[in-house]
Coordinates of C-alpha atoms and ligand atoms in Angstrom, one line a residue:
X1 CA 2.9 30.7 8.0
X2 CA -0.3 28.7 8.4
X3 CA -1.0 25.1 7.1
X4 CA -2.6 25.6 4.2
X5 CA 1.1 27.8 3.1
X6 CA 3.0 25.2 4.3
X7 CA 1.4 22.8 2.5
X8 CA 1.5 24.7 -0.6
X9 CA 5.2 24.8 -0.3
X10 CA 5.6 21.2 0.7
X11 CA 3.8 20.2 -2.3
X12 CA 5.4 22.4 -4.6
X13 CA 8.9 21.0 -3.6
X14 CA 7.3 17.2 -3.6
X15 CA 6.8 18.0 -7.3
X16 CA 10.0 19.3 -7.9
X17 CA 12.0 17.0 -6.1
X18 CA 10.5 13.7 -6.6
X19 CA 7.9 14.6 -9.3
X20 CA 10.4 15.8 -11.3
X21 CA 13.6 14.6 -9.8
X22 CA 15.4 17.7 -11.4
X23 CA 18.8 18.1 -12.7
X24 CA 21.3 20.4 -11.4
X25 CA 21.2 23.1 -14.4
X26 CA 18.5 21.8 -16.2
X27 CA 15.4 23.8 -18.1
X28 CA 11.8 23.6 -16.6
X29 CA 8.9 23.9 -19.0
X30 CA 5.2 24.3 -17.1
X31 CA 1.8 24.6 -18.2
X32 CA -1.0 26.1 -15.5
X33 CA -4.3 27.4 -15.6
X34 CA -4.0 31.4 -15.7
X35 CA -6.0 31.1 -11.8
X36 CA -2.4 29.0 -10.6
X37 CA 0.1 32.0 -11.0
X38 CA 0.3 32.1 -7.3
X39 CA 0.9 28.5 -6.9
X40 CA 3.1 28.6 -10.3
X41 CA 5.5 30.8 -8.3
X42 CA 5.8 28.9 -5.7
X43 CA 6.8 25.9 -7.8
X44 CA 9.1 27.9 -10.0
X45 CA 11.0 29.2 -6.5
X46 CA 11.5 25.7 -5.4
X47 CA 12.3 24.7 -9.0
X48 CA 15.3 27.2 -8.2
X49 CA 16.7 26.3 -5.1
X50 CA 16.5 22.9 -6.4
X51 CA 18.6 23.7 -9.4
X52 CA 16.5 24.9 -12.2
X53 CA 18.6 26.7 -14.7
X54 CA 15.4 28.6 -16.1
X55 CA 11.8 28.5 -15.8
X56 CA 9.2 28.9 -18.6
X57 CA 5.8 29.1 -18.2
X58 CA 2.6 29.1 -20.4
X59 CA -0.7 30.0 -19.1
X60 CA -4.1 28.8 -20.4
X61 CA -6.7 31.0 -20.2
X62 CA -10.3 29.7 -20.1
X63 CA -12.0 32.8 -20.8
X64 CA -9.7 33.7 -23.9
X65 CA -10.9 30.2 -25.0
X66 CA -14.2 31.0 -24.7
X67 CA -14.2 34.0 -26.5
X68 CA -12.6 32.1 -29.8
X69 CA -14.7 29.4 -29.4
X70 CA -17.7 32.0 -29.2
X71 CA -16.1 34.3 -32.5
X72 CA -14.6 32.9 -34.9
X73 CA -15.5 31.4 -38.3
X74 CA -16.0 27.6 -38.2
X75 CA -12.9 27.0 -40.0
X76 CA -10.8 29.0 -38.0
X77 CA -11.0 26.5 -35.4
X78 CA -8.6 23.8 -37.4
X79 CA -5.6 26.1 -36.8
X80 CA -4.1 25.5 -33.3
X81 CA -0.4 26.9 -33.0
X82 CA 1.6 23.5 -34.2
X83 CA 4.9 26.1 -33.9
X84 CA 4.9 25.8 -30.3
X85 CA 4.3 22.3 -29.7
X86 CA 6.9 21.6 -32.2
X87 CA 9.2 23.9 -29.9
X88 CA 8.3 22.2 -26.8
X89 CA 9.1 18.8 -28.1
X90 CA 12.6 20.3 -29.5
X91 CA 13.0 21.8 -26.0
X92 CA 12.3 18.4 -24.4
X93 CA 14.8 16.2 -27.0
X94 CA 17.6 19.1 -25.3
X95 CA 16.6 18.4 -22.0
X96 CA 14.4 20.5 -20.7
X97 CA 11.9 19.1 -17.9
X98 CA 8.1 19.5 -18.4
X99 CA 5.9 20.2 -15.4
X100 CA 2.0 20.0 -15.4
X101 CA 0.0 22.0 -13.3
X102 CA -3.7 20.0 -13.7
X103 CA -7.0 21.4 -12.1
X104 CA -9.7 23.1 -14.3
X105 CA -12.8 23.8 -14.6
X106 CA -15.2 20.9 -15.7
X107 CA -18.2 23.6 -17.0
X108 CA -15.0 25.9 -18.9
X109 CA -17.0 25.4 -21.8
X110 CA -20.2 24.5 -21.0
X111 CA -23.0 26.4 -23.2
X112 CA -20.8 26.4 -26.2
X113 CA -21.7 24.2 -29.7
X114 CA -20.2 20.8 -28.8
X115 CA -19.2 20.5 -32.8
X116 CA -17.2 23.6 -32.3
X117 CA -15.2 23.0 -29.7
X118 CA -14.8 19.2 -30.9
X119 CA -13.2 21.1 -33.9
X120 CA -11.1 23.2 -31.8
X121 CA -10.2 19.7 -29.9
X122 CA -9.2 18.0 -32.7
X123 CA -6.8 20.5 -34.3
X124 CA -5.0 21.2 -30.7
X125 CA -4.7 17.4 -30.2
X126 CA -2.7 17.5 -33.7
X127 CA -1.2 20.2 -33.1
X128 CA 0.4 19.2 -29.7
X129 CA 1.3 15.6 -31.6
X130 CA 5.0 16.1 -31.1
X131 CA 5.2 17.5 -27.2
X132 CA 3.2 14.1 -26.8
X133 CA 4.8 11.8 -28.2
X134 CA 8.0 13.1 -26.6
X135 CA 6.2 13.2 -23.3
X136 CA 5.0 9.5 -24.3
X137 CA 7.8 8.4 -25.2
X138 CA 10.0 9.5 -21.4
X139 CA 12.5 11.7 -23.7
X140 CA 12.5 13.9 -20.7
X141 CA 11.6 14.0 -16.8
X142 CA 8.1 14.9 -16.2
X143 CA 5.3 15.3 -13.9
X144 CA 1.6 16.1 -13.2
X145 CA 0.6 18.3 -10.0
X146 CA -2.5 19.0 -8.9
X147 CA -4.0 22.6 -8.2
X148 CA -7.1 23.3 -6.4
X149 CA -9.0 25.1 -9.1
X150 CA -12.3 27.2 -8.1
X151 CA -14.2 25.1 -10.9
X152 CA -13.0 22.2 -9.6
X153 CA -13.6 22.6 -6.2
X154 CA -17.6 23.4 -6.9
X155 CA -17.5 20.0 -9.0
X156 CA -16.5 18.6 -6.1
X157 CA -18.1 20.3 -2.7
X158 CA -21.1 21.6 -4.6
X159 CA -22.7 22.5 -1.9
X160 CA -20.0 24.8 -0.1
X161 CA -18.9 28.3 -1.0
X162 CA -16.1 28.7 -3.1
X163 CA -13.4 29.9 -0.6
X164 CA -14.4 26.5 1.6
X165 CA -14.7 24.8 -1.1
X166 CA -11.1 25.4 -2.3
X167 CA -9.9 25.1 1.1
X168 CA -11.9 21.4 1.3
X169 CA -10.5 20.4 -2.2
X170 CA -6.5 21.1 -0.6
X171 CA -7.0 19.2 2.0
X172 CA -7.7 16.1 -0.2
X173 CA -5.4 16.8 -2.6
X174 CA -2.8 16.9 0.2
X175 CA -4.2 13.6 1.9
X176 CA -3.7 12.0 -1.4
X177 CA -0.3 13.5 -2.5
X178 CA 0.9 12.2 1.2
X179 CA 1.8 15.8 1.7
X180 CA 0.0 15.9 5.2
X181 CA 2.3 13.6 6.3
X182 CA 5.3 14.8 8.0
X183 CA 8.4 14.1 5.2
X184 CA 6.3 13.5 2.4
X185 CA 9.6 12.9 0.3
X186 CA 10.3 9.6 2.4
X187 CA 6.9 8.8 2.4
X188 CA 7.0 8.7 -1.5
X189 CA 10.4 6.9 -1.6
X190 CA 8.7 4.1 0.7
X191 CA 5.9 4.3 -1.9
X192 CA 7.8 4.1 -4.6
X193 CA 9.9 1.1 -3.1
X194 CA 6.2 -0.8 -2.5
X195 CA 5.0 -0.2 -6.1
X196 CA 8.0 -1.6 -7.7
X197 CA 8.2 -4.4 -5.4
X198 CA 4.8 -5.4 -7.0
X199 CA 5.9 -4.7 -10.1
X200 CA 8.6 -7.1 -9.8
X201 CA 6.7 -9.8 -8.4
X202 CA 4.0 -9.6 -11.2
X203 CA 6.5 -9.4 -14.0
X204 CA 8.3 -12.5 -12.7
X205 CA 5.0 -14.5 -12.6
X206 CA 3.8 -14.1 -16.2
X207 CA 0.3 -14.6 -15.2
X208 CA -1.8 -15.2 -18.1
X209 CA -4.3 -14.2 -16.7
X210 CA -6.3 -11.9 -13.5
X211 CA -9.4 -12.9 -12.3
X212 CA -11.7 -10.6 -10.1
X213 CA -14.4 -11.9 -7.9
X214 CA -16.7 -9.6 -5.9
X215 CA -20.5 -8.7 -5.5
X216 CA -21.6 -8.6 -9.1
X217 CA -18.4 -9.6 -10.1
X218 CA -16.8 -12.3 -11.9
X219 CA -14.5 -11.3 -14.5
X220 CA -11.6 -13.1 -15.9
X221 CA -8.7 -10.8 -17.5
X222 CA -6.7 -12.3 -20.2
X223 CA -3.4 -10.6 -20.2
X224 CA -1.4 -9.4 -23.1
X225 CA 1.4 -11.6 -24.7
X226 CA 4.7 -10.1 -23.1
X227 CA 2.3 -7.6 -20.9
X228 CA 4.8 -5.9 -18.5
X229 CA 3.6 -4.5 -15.2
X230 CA 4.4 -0.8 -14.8
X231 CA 3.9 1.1 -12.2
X232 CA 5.6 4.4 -9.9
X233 CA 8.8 6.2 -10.6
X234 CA 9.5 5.2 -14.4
X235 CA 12.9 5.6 -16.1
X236 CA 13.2 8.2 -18.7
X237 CA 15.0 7.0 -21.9
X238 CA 18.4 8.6 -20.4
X239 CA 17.8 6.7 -17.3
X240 CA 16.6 9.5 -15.0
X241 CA 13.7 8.4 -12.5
X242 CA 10.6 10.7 -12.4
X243 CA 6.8 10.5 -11.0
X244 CA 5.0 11.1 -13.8
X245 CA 1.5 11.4 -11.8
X246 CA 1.0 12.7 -8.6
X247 CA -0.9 11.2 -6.6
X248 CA -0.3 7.6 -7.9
X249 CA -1.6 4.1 -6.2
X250 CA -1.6 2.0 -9.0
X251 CA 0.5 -1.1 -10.9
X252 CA -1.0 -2.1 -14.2
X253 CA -0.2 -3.7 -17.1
X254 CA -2.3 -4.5 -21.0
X255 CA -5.3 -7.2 -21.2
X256 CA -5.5 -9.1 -24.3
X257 CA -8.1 -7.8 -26.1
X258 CA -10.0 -11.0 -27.0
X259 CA -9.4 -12.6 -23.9
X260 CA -11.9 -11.0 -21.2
X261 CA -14.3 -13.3 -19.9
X262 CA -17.7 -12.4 -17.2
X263 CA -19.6 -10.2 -15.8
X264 CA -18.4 -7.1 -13.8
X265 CA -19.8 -3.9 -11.6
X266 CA -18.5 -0.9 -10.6
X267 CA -17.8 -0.1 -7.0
X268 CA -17.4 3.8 -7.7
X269 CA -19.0 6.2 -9.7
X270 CA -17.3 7.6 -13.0
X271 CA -16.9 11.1 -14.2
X272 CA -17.2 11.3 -18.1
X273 CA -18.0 14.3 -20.0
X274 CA -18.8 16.4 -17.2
X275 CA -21.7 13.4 -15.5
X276 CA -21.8 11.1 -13.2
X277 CA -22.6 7.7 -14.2
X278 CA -23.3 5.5 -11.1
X279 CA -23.9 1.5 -11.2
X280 CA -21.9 0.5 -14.1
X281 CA -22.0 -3.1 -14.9
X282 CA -20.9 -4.9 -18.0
X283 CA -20.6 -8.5 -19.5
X284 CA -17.8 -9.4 -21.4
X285 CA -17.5 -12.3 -24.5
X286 CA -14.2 -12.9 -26.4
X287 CA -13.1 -9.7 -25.2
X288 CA -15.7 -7.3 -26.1
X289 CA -18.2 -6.1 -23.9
X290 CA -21.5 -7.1 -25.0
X291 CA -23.8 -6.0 -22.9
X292 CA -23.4 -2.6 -20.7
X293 CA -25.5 -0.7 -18.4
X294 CA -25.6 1.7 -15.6
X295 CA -27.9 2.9 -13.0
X296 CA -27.4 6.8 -14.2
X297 CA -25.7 8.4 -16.8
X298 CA -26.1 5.0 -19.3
X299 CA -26.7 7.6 -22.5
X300 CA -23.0 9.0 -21.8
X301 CA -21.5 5.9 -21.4
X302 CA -23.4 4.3 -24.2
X303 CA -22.0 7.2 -26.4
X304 CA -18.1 6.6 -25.4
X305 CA -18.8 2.9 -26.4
X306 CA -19.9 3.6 -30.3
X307 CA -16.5 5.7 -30.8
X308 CA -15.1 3.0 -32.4
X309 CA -14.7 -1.0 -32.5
X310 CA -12.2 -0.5 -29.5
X311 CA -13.8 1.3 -27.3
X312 CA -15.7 -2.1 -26.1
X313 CA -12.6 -3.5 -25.4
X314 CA -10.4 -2.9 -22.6
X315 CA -6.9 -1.5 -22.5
X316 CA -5.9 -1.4 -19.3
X317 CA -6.2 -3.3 -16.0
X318 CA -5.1 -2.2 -12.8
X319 CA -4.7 -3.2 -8.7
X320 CA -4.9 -0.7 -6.2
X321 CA -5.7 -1.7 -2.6
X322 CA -8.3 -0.6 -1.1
X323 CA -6.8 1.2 1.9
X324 CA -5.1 4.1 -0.2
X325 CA -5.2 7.6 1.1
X326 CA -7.5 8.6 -2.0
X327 CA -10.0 6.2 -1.2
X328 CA -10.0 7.5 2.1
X329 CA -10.8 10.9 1.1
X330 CA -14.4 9.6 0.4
X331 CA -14.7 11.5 -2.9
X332 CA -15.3 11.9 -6.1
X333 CA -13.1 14.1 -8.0
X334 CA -14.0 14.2 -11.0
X335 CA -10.1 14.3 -12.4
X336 CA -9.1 10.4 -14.0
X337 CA -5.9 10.9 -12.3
X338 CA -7.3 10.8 -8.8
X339 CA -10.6 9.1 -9.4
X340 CA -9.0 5.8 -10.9
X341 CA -6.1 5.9 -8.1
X342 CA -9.0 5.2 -5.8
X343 CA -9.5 1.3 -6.4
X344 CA -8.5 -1.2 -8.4
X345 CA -9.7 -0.6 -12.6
X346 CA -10.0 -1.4 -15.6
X347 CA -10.2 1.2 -19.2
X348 CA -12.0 0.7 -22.1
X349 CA -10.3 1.9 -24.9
X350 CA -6.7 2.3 -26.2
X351 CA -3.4 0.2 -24.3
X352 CA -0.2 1.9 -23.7
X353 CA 2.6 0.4 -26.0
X354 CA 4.7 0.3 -23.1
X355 CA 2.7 -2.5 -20.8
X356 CA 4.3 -4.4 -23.6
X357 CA 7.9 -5.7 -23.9
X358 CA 9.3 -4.1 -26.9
X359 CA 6.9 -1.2 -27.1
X360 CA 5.3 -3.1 -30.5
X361 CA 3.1 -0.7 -32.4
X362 CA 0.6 -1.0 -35.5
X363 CA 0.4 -5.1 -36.6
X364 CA 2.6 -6.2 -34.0
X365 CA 0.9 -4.2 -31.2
X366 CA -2.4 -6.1 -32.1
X367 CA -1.1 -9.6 -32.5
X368 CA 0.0 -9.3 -29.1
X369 CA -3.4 -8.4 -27.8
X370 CA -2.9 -4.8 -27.7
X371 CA -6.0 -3.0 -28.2
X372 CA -6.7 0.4 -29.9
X373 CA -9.2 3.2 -29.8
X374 CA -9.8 6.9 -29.6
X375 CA -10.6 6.5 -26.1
X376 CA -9.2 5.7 -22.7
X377 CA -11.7 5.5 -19.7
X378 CA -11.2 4.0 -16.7
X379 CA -13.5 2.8 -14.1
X380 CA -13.2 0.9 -10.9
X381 CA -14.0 -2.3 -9.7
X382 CA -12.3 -2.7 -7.3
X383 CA -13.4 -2.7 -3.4
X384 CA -13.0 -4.4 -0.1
X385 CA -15.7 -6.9 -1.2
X386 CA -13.3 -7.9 -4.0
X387 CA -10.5 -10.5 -4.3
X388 CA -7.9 -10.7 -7.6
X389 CA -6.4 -13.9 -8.2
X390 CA -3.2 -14.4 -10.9
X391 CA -4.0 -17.2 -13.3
X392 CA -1.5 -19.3 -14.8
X393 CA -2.0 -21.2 -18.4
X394 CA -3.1 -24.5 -16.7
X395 CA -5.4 -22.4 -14.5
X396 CA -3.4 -22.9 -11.1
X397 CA -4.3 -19.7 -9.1
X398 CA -2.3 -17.1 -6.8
X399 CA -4.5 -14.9 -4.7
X400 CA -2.9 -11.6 -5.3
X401 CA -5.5 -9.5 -3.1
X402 CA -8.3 -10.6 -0.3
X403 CA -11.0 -7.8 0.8
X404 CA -9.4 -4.9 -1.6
X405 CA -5.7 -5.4 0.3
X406 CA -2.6 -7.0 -1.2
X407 CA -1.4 -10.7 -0.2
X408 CA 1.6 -10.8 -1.6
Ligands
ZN501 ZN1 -4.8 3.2 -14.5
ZN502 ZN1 -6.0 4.4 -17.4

């Protein structure tokens, strides 16, 4: 067997075993790109020895979706099979596990009439309301694992052929998974014991608020009225531990979204829409950002921030050190879920309900400084030029990182 296979298989039982954390007996739903089927049996053979009752899989298929996107009439494009999502959800309220196989193709739809496949968008978004919200809400154990897609890879190494390229994007995605080490298993348990350790810590504080401090950076983050830190393994609702996201660096909790304060830039680039947008910098009043800007890419950016009246606000903050094994990849990947693991972030756009104690929602939600938008876009700040201290009310400070790394 050479590396690269053993590799495969180590990560395919690190998403099993801690990803999933799967029951003796219990179901496994997946979802992979049609180009994974290799790598979806491999998971679904380590799904079995560790358990799995049965194994269902559904395969997208970029090219079908072309081909609809390309054919039918316009109004064909609300409909978006609502029976299956509504049979996923029903499969996870019984129990059954959901696994994601991520990794596609940035340009899958490039060429085609942005209205139509924002149509298309829409509809499946509704459509898949109830696997979501399950998925959301930790009814069930799940997890994310990545999967060197061709299209990816050329997003990422555009200069290499595709085999290398492929070959290259593994490699990282192992670096970052901590599959090249040698019991990657331990190595996420230690992990997982770090995270929550900060978790704990940040949650007993009750900072009010963060403050960042860095070249180009001076930004004070209100935080949320009964914000709770979250941030590795999480509980499902029956108690079960799971790694939603593989890899994943980050704690974070919900800033309150009239309480943001400075001036701020970006110490990576950000993917959005398919672009790179380098040199972002903002400045922040009362919690919206007034004035934004970026070296390249400012149109995209500019467009994400006229979604809605939330889009200017933030909804997530974040600390990651600076010594993570992503950030030592030295790339950009293009995917949020590895590109935001890189450094310390904030988001623009919608909060998660459950950075909040009590998971409010609708008036409450708000009152709390819980913001809400369509959007959800993170993007760094975080660096070894950067320190983060935790505020309290009367403004006594606790350095919580120096030069990108943790101090507490
Ligand atoms: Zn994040
Ligand atoms: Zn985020």
């Amino acid at each position: 067997m050479d590396a690269l296979e053993k590799n495969l298989e180590k990560l395919a039982e690190l998403a099993v075993r801690v990803g999933l954390n799967l029951e003796e007996g219990q179901e496994v739903i997946a979802t992979a790109p049609i180009e994974a089927l290799d790598f979806v049996r491999l998971l679904a053979e380590k799904a079995y020895e560790n358990g799995a009752s049965l194994f269902t899989v559904l395969y997208g298929d970029n090219v079908l979706a072309r081909k609809r996107l390309a054919l039918v009439p316009e109004a064909y494009l609300d409909k978006a099979p609502a029976w299956l999502y509504e049979a996923m959800a029903k499969a996870f309220h019984e129990g059954a596990a959901r696994l994601a196989v991520s990794g596609n193709d940035p340009k899958a739809l490039e060429g085609l009439p942005p209205e139509r496949v924002g149509r298309a968008q829409q509809a499946q978004s509704r459509a898949y309301k109830p696997a979501l919200s399950a998925i959301a809400e930790f009814v069930t154990n799940w997890t994310i694992v990545p999967f060197a897609h061709p299209g990816w890879a050329k997003a990422v190494f555009p200069g290499l052929p595709e085999e290398e390229a492929v070959r290259r994007l593994w490699q990282a995605i192992f670096q970052a998974t901590r599959v090249d080490q040698e019991d990657p298993v331990a190595a996420w348990e230690a992990h997982n014991r770090a995270l929550h350790a900060k978790v704990a810590f940040l949650n007993e504080r009750r900072f009010h608020a963060l403050h960042f401090q860095g070249p180009g950076t001076d930004l004070t983050v209100g935080l949320a009225e009964g914000h709770l830190w979250q941030g590795g393994a999480t509980p499902t609702k029956k108690g079960r531990l799971c790694n939603p996201n593989l890899p994943t660096e980050e704690v974070f909790t919900a800033p309150h979204r009239e309480r943001v304060e400075g001036v701020v830039r970006a110490t990576r680039p950000l993917a959005l829409s398919g672009q790179l947008v380098e040199g972002i910098w903002a400045r922040f009043e009362g919690g919206v950002a007034v004035e934004v800007g970026a070296e390249k890419g400012e149109e995209v950016l500019k467009r994400l921030l006229e979604t809605d009246e939330g889009a200017r606000r933030l909804g997530e903050v974040a600390l990651v050190p600076a010594d993570n094994p992503i950030a030592r990849t030295g790339l950009v990947f293009f995917d949020t879920l590895f590109d935001e693991n890189a450094a310390s972030h904030i988001a623009f756009g919608q909060a998660y309900a459950e950075n909040l104690e009590g998971r409010p929602s609708g008036e409450a939600f708000r009152r709390r400084g819980g913001n809400e938008s369509m959007v959800h876009v993170d993007w760094m700040i975080g660096s070894e030029e950067v320190d983060v201290d935790g505020l309290y009310e009367d403004g006594t400070r606790v350095p919580l990182m120096r030069r990108g790394l943790w101090v507490i």
